[in-house]
Short mmCIF file of C-alpha atoms in Angstrom, two decimals:
data_model
loop_
_atom_site.label_atom_id
_atom_site.label_comp_id
_atom_site.label_asym_id
_atom_site.label_seq_id
_atom_site.Cartn_x
_atom_site.Cartn_y
_atom_site.Cartn_z
CA UNK A 20 78.33 31.99 -35.61
CA UNK A 21 76.37 34.20 -38.04
CA UNK A 22 79.24 34.06 -40.52
CA UNK A 23 79.39 30.27 -40.53
CA UNK A 24 75.63 29.95 -40.92
CA UNK A 25 75.74 32.42 -43.82
CA UNK A 26 78.53 30.43 -45.52
CA UNK A 27 76.62 27.17 -45.07
CA UNK A 28 73.45 28.71 -46.49
CA UNK A 29 75.34 30.23 -49.40
CA UNK A 30 77.12 26.94 -50.03
CA UNK A 31 73.85 25.00 -50.21
CA UNK A 32 72.26 27.55 -52.55
CA UNK A 33 75.36 27.58 -54.74
CA UNK A 34 75.52 23.80 -55.02
CA UNK A 35 71.82 23.62 -55.88
CA UNK A 36 72.11 26.24 -58.61
CA UNK A 37 75.23 24.69 -60.17
CA UNK A 38 73.76 21.21 -60.07
CA UNK A 39 70.57 22.41 -61.77
CA UNK A 40 72.16 24.71 -64.35
CA UNK A 41 75.35 23.10 -65.68
CA UNK A 42 75.60 19.50 -64.44
CA UNK A 43 73.96 18.21 -67.63
CA UNK A 44 76.18 20.09 -70.04
CA UNK A 45 79.65 19.37 -68.62
CA UNK A 46 81.61 16.41 -67.28
CA UNK A 47 83.52 18.62 -64.85
CA UNK A 48 82.62 17.49 -61.30
CA UNK A 49 80.00 19.66 -59.64
CA UNK A 50 82.03 19.80 -56.43
CA UNK A 51 84.96 21.36 -58.32
CA UNK A 52 82.75 24.00 -59.93
CA UNK A 53 81.20 24.65 -56.51
CA UNK A 54 84.61 25.08 -54.90
CA UNK A 55 85.73 27.56 -57.58
CA UNK A 56 82.64 29.73 -57.22
CA UNK A 57 82.67 29.55 -53.42
CA UNK A 58 86.31 30.66 -53.26
CA UNK A 59 85.59 34.42 -52.90
CA UNK A 60 83.12 33.78 -50.09
CA UNK A 61 85.44 31.32 -48.34
CA UNK A 62 88.41 33.68 -48.61
CA UNK A 63 86.32 36.58 -47.32
CA UNK A 64 85.00 34.44 -44.46
CA UNK A 65 88.46 33.20 -43.53
CA UNK A 66 89.87 36.72 -43.64
CA UNK A 67 87.06 38.01 -41.39
CA UNK A 68 87.62 35.22 -38.87
CA UNK A 69 91.37 35.78 -38.85
CA UNK A 70 91.53 39.58 -38.98
CA UNK A 71 88.14 40.60 -37.63
CA UNK A 72 85.38 42.65 -39.24
CA UNK A 73 87.27 45.91 -38.69
CA UNK A 74 90.03 44.94 -41.16
CA UNK A 75 88.60 44.84 -44.70
CA UNK A 76 89.85 42.45 -47.34
CA UNK A 77 92.26 44.24 -49.72
CA UNK A 78 90.35 45.59 -52.71
CA UNK A 79 92.94 44.23 -55.17
CA UNK A 80 92.51 40.71 -53.81
CA UNK A 81 88.73 40.94 -53.91
CA UNK A 82 88.74 42.18 -57.51
CA UNK A 83 91.20 39.46 -58.51
CA UNK A 84 88.97 36.77 -57.01
CA UNK A 85 85.83 38.08 -58.69
CA UNK A 86 87.60 38.18 -62.06
CA UNK A 87 89.59 34.94 -61.84
CA UNK A 88 86.93 32.64 -60.32
CA UNK A 89 84.16 33.26 -62.90
CA UNK A 90 86.74 32.91 -65.68
CA UNK A 91 88.04 29.62 -64.25
CA UNK A 92 84.45 28.47 -63.72
CA UNK A 93 83.67 29.10 -67.42
CA UNK A 94 86.88 27.39 -68.57
CA UNK A 95 86.14 24.29 -66.46
CA UNK A 96 82.66 24.06 -67.95
CA UNK A 97 84.04 24.35 -71.49
CA UNK A 98 86.81 21.86 -70.75
CA UNK A 99 84.32 19.19 -69.72
CA UNK A 100 81.42 20.18 -72.02
CA UNK A 101 79.46 17.25 -73.39
CA UNK A 102 79.52 17.40 -77.19
CA UNK A 103 76.17 16.15 -78.36
CA UNK A 104 76.53 17.75 -81.78
CA UNK A 105 78.71 16.99 -84.82
CA UNK A 106 82.24 18.41 -84.92
CA UNK A 107 82.41 22.13 -85.64
CA UNK A 108 84.32 21.50 -88.88
CA UNK A 109 81.28 19.70 -90.27
CA UNK A 110 78.86 22.54 -89.51
CA UNK A 111 77.87 25.45 -91.68
CA UNK A 112 76.76 28.77 -90.28
CA UNK A 113 73.13 27.72 -90.74
CA UNK A 114 73.74 24.53 -88.77
CA UNK A 115 75.29 26.50 -85.92
CA UNK A 116 72.20 28.68 -85.78
CA UNK A 117 70.03 25.58 -85.75
CA UNK A 118 72.04 24.19 -82.86
CA UNK A 119 71.41 27.37 -80.88
CA UNK A 120 67.70 27.22 -81.70
CA UNK A 121 67.54 23.60 -80.58
CA UNK A 122 69.09 24.47 -77.22
CA UNK A 123 66.54 27.27 -76.81
CA UNK A 124 63.57 24.89 -76.90
CA UNK A 125 61.69 25.04 -73.57
CA UNK A 126 62.71 22.37 -71.08
CA UNK A 127 59.39 20.56 -71.44
CA UNK A 128 60.22 19.79 -75.06
CA UNK A 129 63.86 18.81 -74.72
CA UNK A 130 63.57 15.22 -73.54
CA UNK A 131 61.59 13.44 -76.30
CA UNK A 132 63.34 12.26 -79.47
CA UNK A 133 61.84 13.61 -82.68
CA UNK A 134 60.13 11.02 -84.85
CA UNK A 135 61.14 11.27 -88.53
CA UNK A 136 58.48 12.71 -90.79
CA UNK A 137 57.77 11.11 -94.13
CA UNK A 138 58.02 12.76 -97.53
CA UNK A 139 54.26 13.12 -97.64
CA UNK A 140 54.28 14.69 -94.16
CA UNK A 141 56.95 17.15 -95.30
CA UNK A 142 54.73 18.12 -98.21
CA UNK A 143 51.83 18.59 -95.80
CA UNK A 144 54.08 20.66 -93.57
CA UNK A 145 55.11 22.94 -96.42
CA UNK A 146 51.43 23.52 -97.19
CA UNK A 147 51.02 24.90 -93.66
CA UNK A 148 52.98 28.02 -94.65
CA UNK A 149 50.89 30.29 -96.94
CA UNK A 150 53.05 32.23 -99.37
CA UNK A 151 51.57 35.59 -98.35
CA UNK A 152 52.18 34.90 -94.63
CA UNK A 153 55.57 33.19 -94.42
CA UNK A 154 57.45 32.26 -97.60
CA UNK A 155 59.01 28.88 -96.70
CA UNK A 156 62.37 28.34 -98.39
CA UNK A 157 63.81 25.20 -96.80
CA UNK A 158 63.16 22.58 -94.11
CA UNK A 159 66.04 21.35 -91.94
CA UNK A 160 66.07 18.32 -89.65
CA UNK A 161 67.74 18.35 -86.24
CA UNK A 162 67.75 15.76 -83.42
CA UNK A 163 65.23 17.75 -81.40
CA UNK A 164 63.52 19.98 -83.95
CA UNK A 165 62.38 20.48 -87.53
CA UNK A 166 63.43 23.97 -88.58
CA UNK A 167 61.44 25.85 -91.19
CA UNK A 168 63.26 28.87 -92.61
CA UNK A 169 61.97 31.51 -94.95
CA UNK A 170 60.82 35.13 -95.19
CA UNK A 171 58.18 36.77 -93.03
CA UNK A 172 55.58 38.57 -95.16
CA UNK A 173 53.14 39.83 -92.50
CA UNK A 174 53.22 40.85 -88.84
CA UNK A 175 54.71 38.18 -86.53
CA UNK A 176 51.59 37.58 -84.45
CA UNK A 177 49.37 36.96 -87.46
CA UNK A 178 52.01 34.72 -89.04
CA UNK A 179 52.40 32.59 -85.91
CA UNK A 180 48.65 32.25 -85.42
CA UNK A 181 48.08 31.22 -89.04
CA UNK A 182 50.92 28.71 -89.21
CA UNK A 183 50.07 27.27 -85.76
CA UNK A 184 46.43 26.72 -86.76
CA UNK A 185 47.54 25.00 -89.97
CA UNK A 186 50.06 22.77 -88.17
CA UNK A 187 47.51 21.79 -85.53
CA UNK A 188 44.94 21.02 -88.22
CA UNK A 189 47.44 18.82 -90.06
CA UNK A 190 49.35 17.16 -87.20
CA UNK A 191 47.08 17.59 -84.18
CA UNK A 192 49.00 17.94 -80.89
CA UNK A 193 52.03 16.05 -82.17
CA UNK A 194 54.27 19.16 -82.17
CA UNK A 195 54.93 22.37 -80.32
CA UNK A 196 55.39 25.23 -82.80
CA UNK A 197 58.10 27.74 -81.87
CA UNK A 198 58.65 31.08 -83.59
CA UNK A 199 62.08 32.55 -82.86
CA UNK A 200 64.82 34.73 -84.28
CA UNK A 201 68.09 33.28 -85.56
CA UNK A 202 71.48 34.71 -84.68
CA UNK A 203 71.21 36.96 -87.73
CA UNK A 204 67.85 38.29 -86.55
CA UNK A 205 65.71 36.45 -89.13
CA UNK A 206 62.52 34.81 -87.77
CA UNK A 207 62.12 31.05 -88.27
CA UNK A 208 59.72 28.33 -87.15
CA UNK A 209 60.69 25.17 -85.26
CA UNK A 210 58.58 22.06 -84.69
CA UNK A 211 59.51 20.11 -81.56
CA UNK A 212 57.88 16.96 -80.13
CA UNK A 213 55.00 17.56 -77.74
CA UNK A 214 55.34 15.10 -74.84
CA UNK A 215 51.95 16.11 -73.47
CA UNK A 216 48.61 14.57 -74.30
CA UNK A 217 45.14 15.88 -73.67
CA UNK A 218 44.49 13.31 -70.95
CA UNK A 219 46.43 10.81 -68.94
CA UNK A 220 45.83 7.09 -69.28
CA UNK A 221 43.27 7.25 -66.48
CA UNK A 222 41.34 9.93 -68.37
CA UNK A 223 41.94 12.77 -65.89
CA UNK A 224 42.83 16.05 -67.64
CA UNK A 225 46.39 17.14 -67.05
CA UNK A 226 45.24 20.65 -66.23
CA UNK A 227 43.84 19.39 -62.94
CA UNK A 228 46.53 19.21 -60.30
CA UNK A 229 46.64 15.85 -58.48
CA UNK A 230 45.27 15.74 -54.95
CA UNK A 231 48.76 14.74 -53.76
CA UNK A 232 50.19 18.00 -55.13
CA UNK A 233 47.56 20.07 -53.35
CA UNK A 234 48.16 18.19 -50.10
CA UNK A 235 51.90 18.76 -50.42
CA UNK A 236 51.38 22.49 -51.03
CA UNK A 237 49.10 22.75 -47.98
CA UNK A 238 51.48 20.73 -45.81
CA UNK A 239 54.48 22.86 -46.74
CA UNK A 240 52.47 26.02 -46.10
CA UNK A 241 51.52 24.86 -42.57
CA UNK A 242 55.09 23.83 -41.75
CA UNK A 243 56.40 27.17 -43.03
CA UNK A 244 53.78 29.00 -40.97
CA UNK A 245 55.15 27.24 -37.89
CA UNK A 246 58.82 27.92 -38.66
CA UNK A 247 58.18 31.59 -39.43
CA UNK A 248 56.09 31.93 -36.26
CA UNK A 249 58.95 30.57 -34.16
CA UNK A 250 61.36 33.00 -35.81
CA UNK A 251 58.77 35.73 -35.23
CA UNK A 252 58.98 34.98 -31.52
CA UNK A 253 62.71 35.69 -31.61
CA UNK A 254 62.18 38.87 -33.65
CA UNK A 255 59.61 40.00 -31.07
CA UNK A 256 62.34 39.76 -28.42
CA UNK A 257 61.52 36.48 -26.66
CA UNK A 258 64.05 33.76 -25.91
CA UNK A 259 63.90 30.02 -26.52
CA UNK A 260 63.59 29.44 -22.78
CA UNK A 261 60.49 31.65 -22.60
CA UNK A 262 58.97 29.85 -25.56
CA UNK A 263 59.54 26.36 -24.16
CA UNK A 264 58.30 27.31 -20.68
CA UNK A 265 55.19 29.08 -21.99
CA UNK A 266 53.92 27.81 -25.37
CA UNK A 267 51.45 30.71 -25.47
CA UNK A 268 54.47 32.88 -26.29
CA UNK A 269 54.21 31.42 -29.79
CA UNK A 270 51.35 33.85 -30.44
CA UNK A 271 53.86 36.70 -30.28
CA UNK A 272 55.40 35.41 -33.49
CA UNK A 273 52.16 35.49 -35.49
CA UNK A 274 52.33 39.16 -36.60
CA UNK A 275 55.63 38.53 -38.37
CA UNK A 276 54.64 35.10 -39.68
CA UNK A 277 51.23 36.08 -41.03
CA UNK A 278 52.57 39.26 -42.65
CA UNK A 279 55.47 37.42 -44.32
CA UNK A 280 53.29 34.50 -45.43
CA UNK A 281 50.76 36.94 -46.89
CA UNK A 282 53.46 38.71 -48.91
CA UNK A 283 54.99 35.50 -50.26
CA UNK A 284 51.59 33.89 -50.93
CA UNK A 285 50.20 36.85 -52.86
CA UNK A 286 53.45 37.19 -54.83
CA UNK A 287 53.20 33.57 -56.00
CA UNK A 288 49.43 33.76 -56.51
CA UNK A 289 50.07 36.67 -58.85
CA UNK A 290 52.17 34.36 -61.02
CA UNK A 291 49.66 31.54 -60.63
CA UNK A 292 46.58 33.55 -61.64
CA UNK A 293 48.39 35.14 -64.60
CA UNK A 294 49.43 31.68 -65.79
CA UNK A 295 45.86 30.43 -65.38
CA UNK A 296 44.62 33.38 -67.45
CA UNK A 297 46.79 32.20 -70.34
CA UNK A 298 45.71 28.57 -69.76
CA UNK A 299 49.23 27.54 -68.78
CA UNK A 300 49.61 24.45 -66.60
CA UNK A 301 51.22 25.22 -63.24
CA UNK A 302 51.34 23.95 -59.68
CA UNK A 303 50.02 25.70 -56.61
CA UNK A 304 52.62 27.72 -54.66
CA UNK A 305 55.07 25.55 -52.70
CA UNK A 306 56.62 27.08 -49.58
CA UNK A 307 60.11 26.08 -48.47
CA UNK A 308 60.44 25.98 -44.66
CA UNK A 309 63.89 26.44 -43.16
CA UNK A 310 64.54 23.83 -40.45
CA UNK A 311 66.22 24.67 -37.16
CA UNK A 312 66.62 23.36 -33.61
CA UNK A 313 64.43 25.10 -31.07
CA UNK A 314 67.24 24.94 -28.50
CA UNK A 315 69.43 26.98 -30.85
CA UNK A 316 66.81 29.68 -31.36
CA UNK A 317 68.84 32.29 -29.48
CA UNK A 318 71.84 31.60 -31.74
CA UNK A 319 69.93 32.05 -35.01
CA UNK A 320 71.21 35.15 -36.86
CA UNK A 321 68.96 38.04 -37.72
CA UNK A 322 68.90 37.21 -41.44
CA UNK A 323 67.32 33.80 -40.74
CA UNK A 324 63.71 34.20 -41.93
CA UNK A 325 62.09 30.88 -41.09
CA UNK A 326 61.59 30.16 -44.80
CA UNK A 327 63.57 30.06 -48.03
CA UNK A 328 60.61 31.52 -49.91
CA UNK A 329 58.01 29.97 -52.19
CA UNK A 330 57.74 28.99 -55.85
CA UNK A 331 55.36 27.64 -58.45
CA UNK A 332 56.38 25.14 -61.12
CA UNK A 333 55.36 25.81 -64.71
CA UNK A 334 54.32 22.63 -66.50
CA UNK A 335 53.70 24.02 -69.96
CA UNK A 336 55.62 26.42 -72.21
CA UNK A 337 54.84 30.13 -72.36
CA UNK A 338 52.74 30.87 -75.47
CA UNK A 339 54.16 34.32 -76.34
CA UNK A 340 56.14 37.30 -75.03
CA UNK A 341 52.99 39.04 -73.84
CA UNK A 342 52.19 36.07 -71.59
CA UNK A 343 55.83 35.91 -70.49
CA UNK A 344 55.68 39.57 -69.47
CA UNK A 345 52.34 39.30 -67.67
CA UNK A 346 53.27 36.17 -65.73
CA UNK A 347 56.69 37.61 -64.85
CA UNK A 348 55.50 41.00 -63.62
CA UNK A 349 52.32 39.77 -61.90
CA UNK A 350 54.24 38.32 -58.92
CA UNK A 351 56.32 41.38 -57.96
CA UNK A 352 53.38 43.70 -58.63
CA UNK A 353 50.96 41.70 -56.47
CA UNK A 354 53.57 41.26 -53.74
CA UNK A 355 54.42 44.96 -53.75
CA UNK A 356 50.76 45.95 -53.41
CA UNK A 357 50.69 44.03 -50.11
CA UNK A 358 54.24 44.81 -49.02
CA UNK A 359 54.01 48.61 -49.09
CA UNK A 360 50.98 48.94 -46.75
CA UNK A 361 52.35 46.35 -44.33
CA UNK A 362 55.75 48.03 -44.33
CA UNK A 363 54.28 51.50 -43.73
CA UNK A 364 52.10 50.18 -40.87
CA UNK A 365 55.05 48.33 -39.37
CA UNK A 366 57.35 51.36 -39.64
CA UNK A 367 54.70 53.56 -37.99
CA UNK A 368 54.68 51.13 -35.03
CA UNK A 369 58.49 50.85 -34.92
CA UNK A 370 60.76 52.89 -32.68
CA UNK A 371 63.91 54.89 -33.33
CA UNK A 372 67.28 54.16 -31.74
CA UNK A 373 70.61 56.00 -31.93
CA UNK A 374 72.60 55.31 -35.10
CA UNK A 375 75.72 53.25 -34.33
CA UNK A 376 78.43 51.21 -36.02
CA UNK A 377 76.22 48.15 -35.68
CA UNK A 378 73.45 49.76 -37.70
CA UNK A 379 73.04 48.37 -41.20
CA UNK A 380 70.70 46.73 -43.65
CA UNK A 381 70.72 43.33 -41.89
CA UNK A 382 70.18 44.59 -38.34
CA UNK A 383 66.48 44.69 -37.52
CA UNK A 384 67.29 46.09 -34.07
CA UNK A 385 69.06 49.07 -35.63
CA UNK A 386 68.23 49.38 -39.33
CA UNK A 387 69.77 52.21 -41.29
CA UNK A 388 67.18 52.92 -44.03
CA UNK A 389 69.42 55.26 -46.02
CA UNK A 390 70.90 52.45 -48.12
CA UNK A 391 67.60 52.37 -50.08
CA UNK A 392 65.88 55.37 -51.62
CA UNK A 393 62.39 53.86 -51.39
CA UNK A 394 62.92 52.66 -47.82
CA UNK A 395 64.22 56.10 -46.84
CA UNK A 396 61.12 57.85 -48.17
CA UNK A 397 58.72 55.33 -46.59
CA UNK A 398 60.52 55.46 -43.24
CA UNK A 399 60.46 59.24 -43.11
CA UNK A 400 56.80 59.30 -44.08
CA UNK A 401 55.87 56.78 -41.38
CA UNK A 402 58.05 58.07 -38.51
CA UNK A 403 58.09 61.76 -39.33
CA UNK A 404 60.25 63.98 -37.14
CA UNK A 405 61.28 61.06 -34.93
CA UNK A 406 63.67 59.87 -37.63
CA UNK A 407 66.65 62.20 -37.93
CA UNK A 408 70.16 61.95 -39.31
CA UNK A 409 71.41 60.52 -36.00
CA UNK A 410 68.74 57.84 -35.64
CA UNK A 411 68.18 54.29 -36.90
CA UNK A 412 65.02 52.15 -36.69
CA UNK A 413 64.17 49.25 -34.40
CA UNK A 414 61.70 47.42 -36.60
CA UNK A 415 58.33 46.14 -35.46
CA UNK A 416 57.86 42.43 -36.44
CA UNK A 417 55.37 43.44 -39.17
CA UNK A 418 57.90 45.98 -40.45
CA UNK A 419 60.49 43.19 -40.58
CA UNK A 420 58.13 41.16 -42.78
CA UNK A 421 57.44 44.20 -44.98
CA UNK A 422 61.14 44.92 -45.25
CA UNK A 423 61.80 41.31 -46.30
CA UNK A 424 58.99 41.64 -48.84
CA UNK A 425 60.74 44.70 -50.27
CA UNK A 426 64.00 42.76 -50.51
CA UNK A 427 62.27 39.78 -52.15
CA UNK A 428 60.63 42.10 -54.67
CA UNK A 429 63.96 43.73 -55.53
CA UNK A 430 65.75 40.41 -55.96
CA UNK A 431 63.00 38.98 -58.17
CA UNK A 432 63.01 42.12 -60.33
CA UNK A 433 66.70 41.68 -61.13
CA UNK A 434 66.81 41.42 -64.97
CA UNK A 435 68.80 38.18 -64.95
CA UNK A 436 67.87 34.83 -66.50
CA UNK A 437 64.71 33.23 -65.17
CA UNK A 438 64.07 35.72 -62.38
CA UNK A 439 60.89 37.76 -62.80
CA UNK A 440 62.92 40.75 -63.98
CA UNK A 441 64.68 38.52 -66.50
CA UNK A 442 61.30 37.49 -67.92
CA UNK A 443 60.20 41.13 -68.09
CA UNK A 444 63.31 42.36 -69.93
CA UNK A 445 63.29 39.36 -72.26
CA UNK A 446 59.64 40.04 -73.13
CA UNK A 447 60.34 43.74 -73.70
CA UNK A 448 63.57 43.57 -75.68
CA UNK A 449 63.99 40.00 -76.89
CA UNK A 450 66.02 37.06 -75.67
CA UNK A 451 69.44 38.17 -76.93
CA UNK A 452 69.29 41.72 -75.58
CA UNK A 453 67.78 40.38 -72.35
CA UNK A 454 70.80 38.10 -71.91
CA UNK A 455 73.18 41.03 -72.47
CA UNK A 456 71.34 43.11 -69.88
CA UNK A 457 71.51 40.17 -67.46
CA UNK A 458 75.27 39.95 -67.87
CA UNK A 459 75.68 43.69 -67.29
CA UNK A 460 73.45 43.48 -64.21
CA UNK A 461 75.59 40.74 -62.69
CA UNK A 462 78.74 42.80 -63.16
CA UNK A 463 77.11 45.93 -61.71
CA UNK A 464 76.00 43.95 -58.66
CA UNK A 465 79.59 42.83 -58.10
CA UNK A 466 80.70 46.45 -58.15
CA UNK A 467 77.86 47.45 -55.82
CA UNK A 468 78.82 44.61 -53.45
CA UNK A 469 82.30 46.13 -53.11
CA UNK A 470 80.67 49.35 -51.90
CA UNK A 471 78.05 47.58 -49.76
CA UNK A 472 79.43 44.20 -48.54
CA UNK A 473 76.00 43.08 -47.28
CA UNK A 474 74.97 42.73 -50.95
CA UNK A 475 77.73 40.20 -51.61
CA UNK A 476 75.35 37.26 -51.22
CA UNK A 477 73.09 38.71 -53.93
CA UNK A 478 76.04 39.26 -56.24
CA UNK A 479 77.28 35.69 -55.85
CA UNK A 480 73.84 34.12 -56.36
CA UNK A 481 73.29 36.19 -59.51
CA UNK A 482 76.72 35.15 -60.74
CA UNK A 483 75.64 31.50 -60.78
CA UNK A 484 72.39 32.10 -62.62
CA UNK A 485 72.28 31.61 -66.40
CA UNK A 486 71.72 34.97 -68.10
CA UNK A 487 69.59 33.55 -70.93
CA UNK A 488 65.88 33.06 -70.33
CA UNK A 489 64.00 30.26 -72.10
CA UNK A 490 62.05 31.50 -75.13
CA UNK A 491 58.29 31.61 -75.49
CA UNK A 492 56.63 29.60 -78.24
CA UNK A 493 56.09 32.84 -80.16
CA UNK A 494 59.25 34.71 -79.21
CA UNK A 495 59.13 37.18 -82.10
CA UNK A 496 55.96 39.24 -81.57
CA UNK A 497 56.74 42.38 -79.56
CA UNK A 498 54.86 43.96 -76.66
CA UNK A 499 52.50 46.92 -76.83
CA UNK A 500 53.52 50.35 -75.53
CA UNK A 501 51.52 49.96 -72.31
CA UNK A 502 53.44 46.85 -71.27
CA UNK A 503 56.74 48.47 -72.22
CA UNK A 504 55.87 51.37 -69.91
CA UNK A 505 54.96 48.99 -67.07
CA UNK A 506 58.25 47.13 -67.55
CA UNK A 507 60.19 50.39 -67.43
CA UNK A 508 58.39 51.39 -64.20
CA UNK A 509 59.24 47.99 -62.71
CA UNK A 510 62.93 48.66 -63.35
CA UNK A 511 62.52 52.11 -61.75
CA UNK A 512 61.11 50.41 -58.63
CA UNK A 513 64.11 48.05 -58.60
CA UNK A 514 66.58 50.93 -58.79
CA UNK A 515 64.73 52.84 -56.06
CA UNK A 516 65.06 49.84 -53.74
CA UNK A 517 68.69 48.85 -54.27
CA UNK A 518 70.33 52.27 -54.68
CA UNK A 519 70.93 54.55 -51.67
CA UNK A 520 69.11 57.83 -51.21
CA UNK A 521 70.99 60.74 -52.85
CA UNK A 522 72.48 63.36 -50.57
CA UNK A 523 70.05 66.00 -51.82
CA UNK A 524 67.07 63.88 -50.73
CA UNK A 525 68.53 62.96 -47.33
CA UNK A 526 69.21 66.64 -46.66
CA UNK A 527 65.71 67.56 -47.77
CA UNK A 528 64.25 64.94 -45.42
CA UNK A 529 66.65 65.88 -42.61
CA UNK A 530 68.29 62.48 -42.70
#
């Protein structure tokens, strides 16, 4: 039953990601792409049902699937790719770079069609580039952007600020001004249409979120509080029959629900407040409740959380890499500040049980903390001499919420695409290097999943995610040393969560 529920959940997530990421760029049916990428999971599930969990899938077959399916997935996308650009034979190298730059425009600026600028407006535009700041050499026109190429003569931040002020003085809010690096590493400016206006037709500023959006956020939060509370009842050891016969039993699920909701809320509020600091338009956090039938409560697997998490929706582009870094790291940092104390308290109120074959990283009744260095250290610190090499942990409901918070933090810190870690690495090292690191991370997770099968779901989800993060408006200016250090420490936290404790440490801790 748990296996089928996991496959259904994975299938839904996979379809959603494929539909959002590649449906617009290829004519290949989404269902076919979904089937190709679900093949490893379906084969593994079928093998487990036929042979049992004690007989592992042959390593050669698993490796073949993980190599062949992504390759076939990429070929199918290329085979059906929508060609919105002129034939390659008609493009020069500069035009190819412009095409890449046009595709890198933030999503908010991709839909409008650029209005042609007149000769006089082009002259005015050229005057926006002072010779001593950015020596403009040529202006190129593309369907979604006006590209201004030249030579940078001062530091990137000062150049962007000067040119942006001049463009705004000349054209108002007609354009977004992007500052990016071409494929050859040379910085260039791009003007793209700004679909936003200062006010809507009714005169209400766009920065103010509609009442309907706030009501939706509150409604989803209350529903998610209920679903997590019901799951908390199961985690606390009560059955569906006890819950239906005595509704007061629902109170037993509150420790788990409130702890988990606090972790998720503060994580998203970290993003929200950082975005507000940079005057970026964003929604309030939206929670995603996971529906279920109360009568099937006893059949719900242990990895069912009562929620699929929470998110905020950015409604304006990121101004620069510093803002991208701060908004990206604020969520995991804020969530971790709450997660660690809750996890330590929950572990201190947990009990130890004998280590068995059923112990693992998805079994809250018998959790083996040794798969994670950070969890090992925290568990030993909280339980002391009770936790030995022959013992596992039966988690208190608050410890379950803290443990989930640790997992959520680790997943969000993965340096892939538009995850928080992807934003952080992109801001630190640039978009191109960030994409390379994202690709390496996905491959390393596949290898790690072969050693720890419970991480297979992570590996598959990461495999579907685009490795390239969307650029900031000023995507050239680099971070200061302090932010680089914080980003490095964030990656250290990620490694300490996902990698097992070394033998030397387990021996030192008597584990």
